[in-house]
XYZ file of C-alpha atoms in Angstrom:
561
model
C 123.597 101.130 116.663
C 125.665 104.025 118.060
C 124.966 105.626 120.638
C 127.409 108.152 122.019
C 130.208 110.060 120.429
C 133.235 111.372 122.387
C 136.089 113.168 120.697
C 139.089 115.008 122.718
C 141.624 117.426 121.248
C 141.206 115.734 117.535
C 141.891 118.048 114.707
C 139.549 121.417 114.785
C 137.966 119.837 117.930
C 138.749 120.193 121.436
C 136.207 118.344 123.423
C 132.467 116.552 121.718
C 130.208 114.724 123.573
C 127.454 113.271 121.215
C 124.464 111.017 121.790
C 122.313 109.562 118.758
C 119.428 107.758 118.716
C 117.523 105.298 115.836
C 116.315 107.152 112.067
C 118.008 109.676 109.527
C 120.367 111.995 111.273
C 121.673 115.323 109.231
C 124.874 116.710 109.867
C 125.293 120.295 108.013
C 126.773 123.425 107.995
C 129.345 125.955 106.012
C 131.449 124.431 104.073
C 134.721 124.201 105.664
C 133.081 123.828 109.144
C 134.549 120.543 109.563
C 131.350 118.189 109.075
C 133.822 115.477 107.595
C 135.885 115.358 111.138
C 132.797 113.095 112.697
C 133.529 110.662 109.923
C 137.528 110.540 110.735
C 136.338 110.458 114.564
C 134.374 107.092 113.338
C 137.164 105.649 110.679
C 139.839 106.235 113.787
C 137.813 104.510 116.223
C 137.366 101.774 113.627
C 140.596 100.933 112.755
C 141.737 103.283 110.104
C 145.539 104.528 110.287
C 146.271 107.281 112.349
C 149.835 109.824 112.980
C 150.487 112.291 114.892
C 148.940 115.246 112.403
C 145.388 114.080 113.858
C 146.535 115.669 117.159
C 144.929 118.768 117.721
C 147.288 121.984 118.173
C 148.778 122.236 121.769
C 147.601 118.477 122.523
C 149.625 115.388 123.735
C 147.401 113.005 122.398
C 143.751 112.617 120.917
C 141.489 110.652 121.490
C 137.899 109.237 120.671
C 135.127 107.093 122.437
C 131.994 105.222 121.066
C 129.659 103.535 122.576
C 127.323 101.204 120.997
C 124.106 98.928 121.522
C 124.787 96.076 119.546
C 121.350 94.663 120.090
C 120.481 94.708 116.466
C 123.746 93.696 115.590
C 124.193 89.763 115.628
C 127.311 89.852 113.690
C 128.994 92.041 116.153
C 127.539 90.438 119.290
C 128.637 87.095 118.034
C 132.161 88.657 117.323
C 132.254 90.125 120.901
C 131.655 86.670 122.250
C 134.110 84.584 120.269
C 136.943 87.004 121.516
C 135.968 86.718 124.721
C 135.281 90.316 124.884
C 131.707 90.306 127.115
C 129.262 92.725 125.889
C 125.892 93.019 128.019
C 124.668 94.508 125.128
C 126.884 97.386 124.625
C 129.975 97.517 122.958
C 132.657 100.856 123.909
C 135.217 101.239 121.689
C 138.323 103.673 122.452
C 141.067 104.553 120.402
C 144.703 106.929 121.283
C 146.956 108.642 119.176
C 149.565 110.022 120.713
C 152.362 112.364 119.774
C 154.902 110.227 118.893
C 152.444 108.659 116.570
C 151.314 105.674 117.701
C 148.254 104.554 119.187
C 146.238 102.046 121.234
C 143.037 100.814 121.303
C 140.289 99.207 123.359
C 137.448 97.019 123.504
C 135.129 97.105 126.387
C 138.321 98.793 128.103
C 140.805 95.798 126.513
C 143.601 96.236 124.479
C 142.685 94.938 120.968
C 144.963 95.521 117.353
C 143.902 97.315 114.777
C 142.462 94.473 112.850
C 140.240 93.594 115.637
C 139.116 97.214 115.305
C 138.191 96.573 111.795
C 136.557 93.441 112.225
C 134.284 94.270 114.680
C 133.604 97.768 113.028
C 132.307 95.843 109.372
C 129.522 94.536 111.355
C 128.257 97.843 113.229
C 128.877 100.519 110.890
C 129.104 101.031 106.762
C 130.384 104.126 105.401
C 129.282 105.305 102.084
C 131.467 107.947 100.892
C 131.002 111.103 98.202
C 133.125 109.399 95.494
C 131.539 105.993 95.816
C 130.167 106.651 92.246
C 134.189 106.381 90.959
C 134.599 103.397 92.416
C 131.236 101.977 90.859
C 133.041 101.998 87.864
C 135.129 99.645 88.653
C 133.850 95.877 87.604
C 135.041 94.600 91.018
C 132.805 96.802 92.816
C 130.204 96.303 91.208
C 130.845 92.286 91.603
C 131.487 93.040 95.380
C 127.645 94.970 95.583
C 125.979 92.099 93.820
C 127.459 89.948 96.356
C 127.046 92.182 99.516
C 123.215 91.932 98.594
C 123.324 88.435 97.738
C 124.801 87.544 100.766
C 127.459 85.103 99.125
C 130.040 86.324 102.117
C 130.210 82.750 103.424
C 130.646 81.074 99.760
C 132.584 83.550 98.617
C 135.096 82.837 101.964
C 135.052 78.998 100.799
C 135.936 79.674 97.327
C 138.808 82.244 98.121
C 140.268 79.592 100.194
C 140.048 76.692 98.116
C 141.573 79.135 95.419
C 144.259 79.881 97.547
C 145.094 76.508 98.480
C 144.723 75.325 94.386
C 147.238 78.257 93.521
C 149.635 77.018 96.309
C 149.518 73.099 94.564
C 149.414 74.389 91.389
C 153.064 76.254 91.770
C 154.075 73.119 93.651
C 153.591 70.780 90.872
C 154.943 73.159 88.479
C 158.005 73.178 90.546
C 157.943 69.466 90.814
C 157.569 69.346 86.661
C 160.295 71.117 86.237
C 162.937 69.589 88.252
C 161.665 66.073 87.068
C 164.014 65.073 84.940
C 167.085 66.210 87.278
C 164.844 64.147 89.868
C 164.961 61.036 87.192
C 168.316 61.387 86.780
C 169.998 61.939 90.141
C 167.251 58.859 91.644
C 169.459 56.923 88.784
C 172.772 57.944 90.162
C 172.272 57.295 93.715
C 170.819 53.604 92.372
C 174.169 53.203 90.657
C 175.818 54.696 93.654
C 174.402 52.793 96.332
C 174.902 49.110 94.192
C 178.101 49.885 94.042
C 178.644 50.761 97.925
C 176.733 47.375 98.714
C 178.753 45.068 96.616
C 181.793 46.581 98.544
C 180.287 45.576 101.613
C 180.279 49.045 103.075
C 177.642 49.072 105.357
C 179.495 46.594 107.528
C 182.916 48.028 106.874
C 185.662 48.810 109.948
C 187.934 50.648 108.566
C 189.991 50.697 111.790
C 190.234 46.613 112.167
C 191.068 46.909 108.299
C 194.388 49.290 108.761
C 195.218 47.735 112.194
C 195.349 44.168 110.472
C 197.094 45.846 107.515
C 199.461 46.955 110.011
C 199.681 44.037 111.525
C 200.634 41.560 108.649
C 203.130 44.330 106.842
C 205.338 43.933 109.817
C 204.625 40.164 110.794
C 208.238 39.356 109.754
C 209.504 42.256 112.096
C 207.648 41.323 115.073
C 208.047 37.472 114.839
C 212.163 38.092 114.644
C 212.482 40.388 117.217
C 210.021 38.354 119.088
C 212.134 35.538 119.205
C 215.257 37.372 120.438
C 213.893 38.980 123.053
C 212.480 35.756 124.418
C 215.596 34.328 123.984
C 217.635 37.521 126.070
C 214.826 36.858 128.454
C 214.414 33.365 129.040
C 215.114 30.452 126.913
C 219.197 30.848 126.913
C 220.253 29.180 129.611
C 223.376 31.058 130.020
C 223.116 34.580 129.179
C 219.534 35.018 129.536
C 218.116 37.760 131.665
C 216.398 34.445 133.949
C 219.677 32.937 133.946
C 221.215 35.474 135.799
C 218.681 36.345 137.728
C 218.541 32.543 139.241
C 222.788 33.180 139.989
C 221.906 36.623 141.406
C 219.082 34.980 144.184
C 221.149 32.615 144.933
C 224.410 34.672 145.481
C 222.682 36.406 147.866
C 220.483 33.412 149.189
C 224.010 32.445 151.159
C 224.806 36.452 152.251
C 221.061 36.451 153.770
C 222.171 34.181 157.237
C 225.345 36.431 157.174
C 223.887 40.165 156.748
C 219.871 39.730 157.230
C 219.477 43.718 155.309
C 219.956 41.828 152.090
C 216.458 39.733 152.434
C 214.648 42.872 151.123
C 216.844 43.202 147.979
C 216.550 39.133 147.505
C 212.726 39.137 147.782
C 212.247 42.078 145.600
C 214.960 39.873 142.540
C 212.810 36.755 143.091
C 209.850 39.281 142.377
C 211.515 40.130 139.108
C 212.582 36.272 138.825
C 208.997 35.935 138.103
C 207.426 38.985 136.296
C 210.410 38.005 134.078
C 209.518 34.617 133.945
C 205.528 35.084 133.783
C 206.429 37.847 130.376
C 208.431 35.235 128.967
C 205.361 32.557 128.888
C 203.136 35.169 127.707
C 205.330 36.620 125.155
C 205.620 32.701 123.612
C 202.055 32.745 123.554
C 201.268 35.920 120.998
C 204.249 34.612 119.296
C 202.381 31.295 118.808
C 199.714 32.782 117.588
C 201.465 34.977 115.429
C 201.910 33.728 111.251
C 202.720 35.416 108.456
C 199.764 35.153 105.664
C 200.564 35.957 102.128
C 197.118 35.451 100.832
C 195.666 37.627 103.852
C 198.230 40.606 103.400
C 197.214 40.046 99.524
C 193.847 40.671 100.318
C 194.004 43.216 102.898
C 196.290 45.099 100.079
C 193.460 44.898 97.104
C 190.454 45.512 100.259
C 192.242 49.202 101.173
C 192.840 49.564 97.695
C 189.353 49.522 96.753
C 188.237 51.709 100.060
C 190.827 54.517 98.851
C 189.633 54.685 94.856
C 185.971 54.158 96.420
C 186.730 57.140 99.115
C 188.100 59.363 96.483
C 185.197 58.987 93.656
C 183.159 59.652 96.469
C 185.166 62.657 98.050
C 184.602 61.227 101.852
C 187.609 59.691 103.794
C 187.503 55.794 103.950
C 186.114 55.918 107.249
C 183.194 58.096 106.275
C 181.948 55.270 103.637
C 179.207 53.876 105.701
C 178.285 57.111 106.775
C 178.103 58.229 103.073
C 176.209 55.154 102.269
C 173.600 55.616 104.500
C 173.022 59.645 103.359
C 172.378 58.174 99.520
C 170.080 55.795 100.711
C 168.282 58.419 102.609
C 168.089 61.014 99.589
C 166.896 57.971 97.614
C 163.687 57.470 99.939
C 163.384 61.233 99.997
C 162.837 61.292 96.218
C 160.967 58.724 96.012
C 158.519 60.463 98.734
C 158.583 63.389 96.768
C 157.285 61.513 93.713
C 154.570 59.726 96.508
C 153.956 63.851 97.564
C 153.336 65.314 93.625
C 151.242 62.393 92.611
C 149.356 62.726 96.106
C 149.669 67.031 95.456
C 148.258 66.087 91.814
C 145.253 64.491 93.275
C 144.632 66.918 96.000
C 144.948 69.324 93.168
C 142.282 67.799 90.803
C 140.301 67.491 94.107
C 140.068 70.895 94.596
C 139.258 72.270 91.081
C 136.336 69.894 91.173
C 135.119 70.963 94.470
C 135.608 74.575 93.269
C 133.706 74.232 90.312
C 131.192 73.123 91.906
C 130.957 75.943 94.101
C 131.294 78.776 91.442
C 128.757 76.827 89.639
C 126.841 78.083 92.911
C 127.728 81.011 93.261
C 126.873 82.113 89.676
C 123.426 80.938 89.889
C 123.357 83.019 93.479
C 124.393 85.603 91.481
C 122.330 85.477 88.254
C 119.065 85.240 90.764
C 120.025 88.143 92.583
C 120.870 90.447 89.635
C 117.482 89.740 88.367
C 115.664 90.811 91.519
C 118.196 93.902 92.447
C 118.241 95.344 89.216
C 114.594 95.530 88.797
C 114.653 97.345 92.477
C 117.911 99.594 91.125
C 115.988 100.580 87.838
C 112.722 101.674 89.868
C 115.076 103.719 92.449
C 116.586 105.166 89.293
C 113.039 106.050 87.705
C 112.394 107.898 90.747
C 115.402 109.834 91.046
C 114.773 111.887 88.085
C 115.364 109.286 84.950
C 112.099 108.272 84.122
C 113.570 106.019 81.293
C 116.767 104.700 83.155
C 117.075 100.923 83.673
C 119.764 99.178 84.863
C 120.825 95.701 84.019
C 123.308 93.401 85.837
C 125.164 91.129 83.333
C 127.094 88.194 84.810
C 128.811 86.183 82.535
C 131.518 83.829 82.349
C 135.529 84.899 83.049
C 137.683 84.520 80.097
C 140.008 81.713 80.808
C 139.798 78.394 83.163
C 141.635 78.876 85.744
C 139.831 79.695 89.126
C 139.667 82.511 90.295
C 139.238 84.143 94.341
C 136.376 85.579 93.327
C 134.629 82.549 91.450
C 134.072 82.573 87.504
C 131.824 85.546 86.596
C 132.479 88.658 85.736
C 129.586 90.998 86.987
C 128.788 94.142 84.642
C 126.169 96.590 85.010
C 124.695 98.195 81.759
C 122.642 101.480 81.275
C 120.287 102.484 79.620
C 119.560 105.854 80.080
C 117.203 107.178 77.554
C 114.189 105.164 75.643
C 115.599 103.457 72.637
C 118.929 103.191 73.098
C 120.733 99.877 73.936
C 121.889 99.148 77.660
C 125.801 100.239 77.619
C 128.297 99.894 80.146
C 127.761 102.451 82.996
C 130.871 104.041 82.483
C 130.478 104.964 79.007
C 126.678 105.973 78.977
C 126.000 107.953 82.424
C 127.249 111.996 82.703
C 128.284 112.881 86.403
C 125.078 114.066 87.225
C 123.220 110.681 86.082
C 125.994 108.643 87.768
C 125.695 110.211 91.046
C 121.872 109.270 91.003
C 122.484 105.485 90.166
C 125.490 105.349 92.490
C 122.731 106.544 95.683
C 119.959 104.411 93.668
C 122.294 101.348 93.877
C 123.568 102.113 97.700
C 119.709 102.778 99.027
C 118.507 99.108 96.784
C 121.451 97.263 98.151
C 120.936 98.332 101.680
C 117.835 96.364 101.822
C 119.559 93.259 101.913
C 122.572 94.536 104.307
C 122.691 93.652 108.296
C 125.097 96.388 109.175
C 122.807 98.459 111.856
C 124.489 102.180 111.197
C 124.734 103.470 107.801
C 126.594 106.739 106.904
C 126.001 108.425 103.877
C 129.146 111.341 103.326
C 127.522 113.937 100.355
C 126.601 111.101 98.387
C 123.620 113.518 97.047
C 126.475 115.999 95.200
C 125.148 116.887 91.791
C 121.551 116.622 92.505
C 118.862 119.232 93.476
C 115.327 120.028 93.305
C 112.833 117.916 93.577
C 115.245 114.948 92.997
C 116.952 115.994 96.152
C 113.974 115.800 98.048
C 113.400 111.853 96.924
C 116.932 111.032 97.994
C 115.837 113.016 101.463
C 113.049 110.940 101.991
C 114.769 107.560 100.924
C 117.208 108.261 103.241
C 114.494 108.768 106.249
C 113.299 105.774 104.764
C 115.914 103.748 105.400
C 116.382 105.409 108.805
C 112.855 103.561 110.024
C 113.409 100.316 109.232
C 115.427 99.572 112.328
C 118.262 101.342 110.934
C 120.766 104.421 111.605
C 121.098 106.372 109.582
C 123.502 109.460 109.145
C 123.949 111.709 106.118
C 126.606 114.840 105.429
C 124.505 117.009 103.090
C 124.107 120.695 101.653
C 121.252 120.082 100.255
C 118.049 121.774 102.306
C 115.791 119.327 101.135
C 117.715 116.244 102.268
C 118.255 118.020 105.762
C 114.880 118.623 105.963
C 113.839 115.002 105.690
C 116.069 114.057 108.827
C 114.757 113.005 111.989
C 117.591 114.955 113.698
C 119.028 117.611 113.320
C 123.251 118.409 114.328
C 124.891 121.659 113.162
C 128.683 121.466 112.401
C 130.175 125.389 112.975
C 133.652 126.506 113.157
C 135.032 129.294 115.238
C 138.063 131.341 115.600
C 139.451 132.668 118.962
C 143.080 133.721 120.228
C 144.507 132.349 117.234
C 142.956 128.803 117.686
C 139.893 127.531 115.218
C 137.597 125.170 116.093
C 134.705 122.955 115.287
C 131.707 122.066 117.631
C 128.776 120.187 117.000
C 124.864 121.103 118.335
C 121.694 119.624 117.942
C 119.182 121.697 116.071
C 115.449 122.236 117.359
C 112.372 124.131 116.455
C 113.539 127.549 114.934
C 117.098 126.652 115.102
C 116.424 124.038 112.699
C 114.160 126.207 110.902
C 116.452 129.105 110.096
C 119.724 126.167 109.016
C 117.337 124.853 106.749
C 116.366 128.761 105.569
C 120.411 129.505 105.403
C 120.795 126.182 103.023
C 117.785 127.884 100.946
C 119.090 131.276 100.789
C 122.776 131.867 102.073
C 123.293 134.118 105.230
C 121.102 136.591 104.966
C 117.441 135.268 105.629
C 114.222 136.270 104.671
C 110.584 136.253 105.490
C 110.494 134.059 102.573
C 113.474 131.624 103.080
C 112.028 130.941 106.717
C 108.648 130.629 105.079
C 110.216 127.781 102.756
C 112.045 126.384 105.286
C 108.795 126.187 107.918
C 106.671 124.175 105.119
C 109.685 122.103 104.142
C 109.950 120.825 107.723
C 106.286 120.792 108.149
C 105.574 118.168 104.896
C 107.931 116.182 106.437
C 106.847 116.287 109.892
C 102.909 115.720 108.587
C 103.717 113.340 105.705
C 107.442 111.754 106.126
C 106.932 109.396 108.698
């Protein structure tokens, strides 16, 4: 539960310190006092979205502090622990907003996000605010109360995410319907494609032997004539040849060498060339051997490059880029066909999952159906008692329109009124006035709690358009609630709820050198005696208004507990 309260320089207020302790605590006081800052103080602190207007006047930053024992709160202790966020037991939460508009926050004095804050905060506190009756209107509300007190969370969490995951297949395959016959038809292309590519050979194709062979036996005439004649200038005529004269040349100066020794170097270095010349020669016989001229080769080298060009073009890639083509339509081919091995295997993970969710809304509604029998019977007695001695309330679950699944199962949850004897239940928006539908509304919040785990429970003017003795009920259901092991806080202006509280705090605002402000007390004896007397009877009190106010407390304090 909570235990402390600590705001600085937030809104109206410049400094709070609060502590609170187990039962029904009463906040009141004039209106415009600022009773609803507490609950922004909380919502902050929780999570809620903050700015810079928060800051109060003159301030840099504000800022708020909570403590809590999270004893009674297994949801938030087991939270704590799985974010490694140690407790002992208690739980401090601290939130900044600074100027600039940003803020921080902190768990047990860690950094945390906002969604942390929020998590953790929807298992200590629940907030019921003064226009909760609008939203009960609304047919998903009232399917998210019958589920809050049925305690479908954990299904409900199981059927949103196989919902999620059956909308996700569900576009896939429509996707994959769609481009099926493009899918069809290109798979038949590539086929085609491919064949074609094969029965060319192209996977072992060199284009670069091809051309240089090409090359090769287009100018086998050239290089076999001038082959010849330069083996002939170098070697093989005996007379002119480059050998030839090279022999006369060595031995010319063979006979000079005894006669001028300088010319040895210039001899050795022509025998040298006597042989390079010689040794080319032999080689240069060799290739020439080798060497033919092949008609039918040339023919078929002609038609080969042929076909590699027209193939090339059809395929707009360069010759050389053939095998490299080859192999991307082979791999698009597998692709496809894994995509048509993913949609069959997406089809059956998709009729998987609507099976398994049926069966789990088929849960679910039962869940439901068993626990609008048992908390409408509790709403329609809590009804009775609030001044509609002929109200009942029914809870009609029924099927959704359509099959598709929904996050929310297959029911739609309805609840029908019957406000007067005779008259058919109707739905609750059509049938209850504002008075009558502020009286279920706090009927169906103080039933539903019952079933709820959240350890502090804030109730802000939930009793507007009540009074009387009806008031008094919804005071003492309210301090009620507050000892079963709960907390319980409630904005009011009605004496006879503030009466029933087990504690007392007194909202005022003041109004000094141009600055207003808010502070909060706690009331005692005939402090709390003459707030209760200035809810009876305005600002001016009397012997009487006291009087009231001193047997109001009194019943309360003899009989309330």
């Amino acid at each position: 539960m909570l235990v402390h309260l600590g705001i600085r320089d937030l809104a109206v207020v410049e400094t709070l310190e609060l502590e609170f302790d187990a039962g029904l605590t009463v906040l009141t006081g004039e209106t415009g006092a600022g009773k609803s800052i507490l609950l922004t103080a909380l919502g902050l602190a929780l999570g809620d979205r903050a700015d810079s207007g928060f800051i109060r006047p003159g301030a840099n930053r504000a800022e708020i502090n909570l403590g809590f024992d999270v004893a009674d709160s297994p949801a938030a202790r087991q939270w704590l622990e799985d974010h490694d966020l140690g407790h002992n037991g208690d739980c401090l939460v601290r939130r900044l907003v600074n100027a600039d508009g940003r803020s921080k926050a902190y768990i047990n004095n860690r950094p945390v996000t906002l969604q942390a804050l929020q998590e953790l905060g929807a298992g200590l506190v629940e907030i019921h605010g003064q226009h909760a009756h609008v939203q009960l209107l609304k047919s998903q509300e009232q399917r998210r109360l019958l589920d809050a007190a049925a305690g479908n969370g954990e299904l409900l969490a199981k059927i949103e995410g196989l919902y999620r995951r059956w909308r996700v297949l569900r576009d896939e395959l429509a996707q994959s319907e769609n481009a099926a016959r493009d899918r069809v038809a290109r798979e038949e292309l590539l086929r085609y494609q491919i064949d074609e590519l094969e029965q060319h050979d192209i996977a072992d194709l060199d284009y670069k032997a091809l051309i240089e062979e090409h090359t090769l036996q287009a100018n086998m005439g050239k290089i076999l004539s001038t082959g010849q004649a330069q083996l002939e200038a170098l070697y093989e005529d005996e007379t002119r040849s480059v050998n030839s004269q090279l022999a006369q040349a060595v031995h010319a100066l063979a006979d000079l060498g005894q006669l001028a020794p300088e010319l040895l170097e210039p001899l050795a270095m022509l025998k040298e060339a006597q042989v390079q010349v010689k040794e080319a020669a032999l080689q240069l016989r060799r290739q020439l051997d080798r060497l033919e001229a092949d008609p039918a080769r040339f023919d078929w080298l002609e038609s080969r490059l042929g076909d590699l060009h027209r193939l090339a073009r059809k395929h707009r890639v360069r010759p050389e880029e053939l095998p490299t083509h080859l192999d991307a339509l082979a791999e698009e081919l597998a692709q496809i066909a894994q995509g048509s091995e993913a949609a069959e295997a997406a089809q059956l993970e998709f009729e998987q999952i609507a099976t398994e969710y049926a069966g789990l809304a088929a849960i679910l509604s039962e869940r439901r159906r068993l626990a609008a029998l048992e908390l409408q019977d509790k709403i329609s007695a809590a009804i009775r008692e609030l001044g509609m001695p002929q109200g009942c309330l029914l809870m009609e679950v029924r099927p959704v329109d359509g099959k598709e699944p929904a996050p929310y199962g297959g029911d739609q949850v309805e609840f029908l009124v019957s406000a007067n004897p005779g008259l058919p239940p109707r739905p609750l928006a059509r049938v209850a006035s504002g008075g009558e539908l502020s009286r279920i509304s706090l009927a169906i919040q103080v039933a539903a709690t019952d079933s709820k785990t959240v350890p502090s429970l804030i109730f802000d003017e939930v009793d507007t358009g009540i009074g009387g003795g009806i008031a008094e009920i919804v005071g003492q259901k309210l301090r009620m609630l507050g000892q079963q092991g709960r907390q319980v806080f409630c904005v009011t202006h009605l004496p006879q709820v503030a009466a029933q509280g087990h504690h007392h705090l007194l909202v005022e605002k003041s109004s000094g050198g141009g600055v207003t402000q808010s502070t909060v007390r706690k009331l005692d004896g005939q402090e709390r005696t003459r707030e209760i007397a200035r809810m009876l009877g305005g600002v001016r009190l009397t012997r009487q208004t006291l009087a009231h106010a001193e047997e109001m407390l009194g019943f309360q304090g003899s009989g309330g507990e």
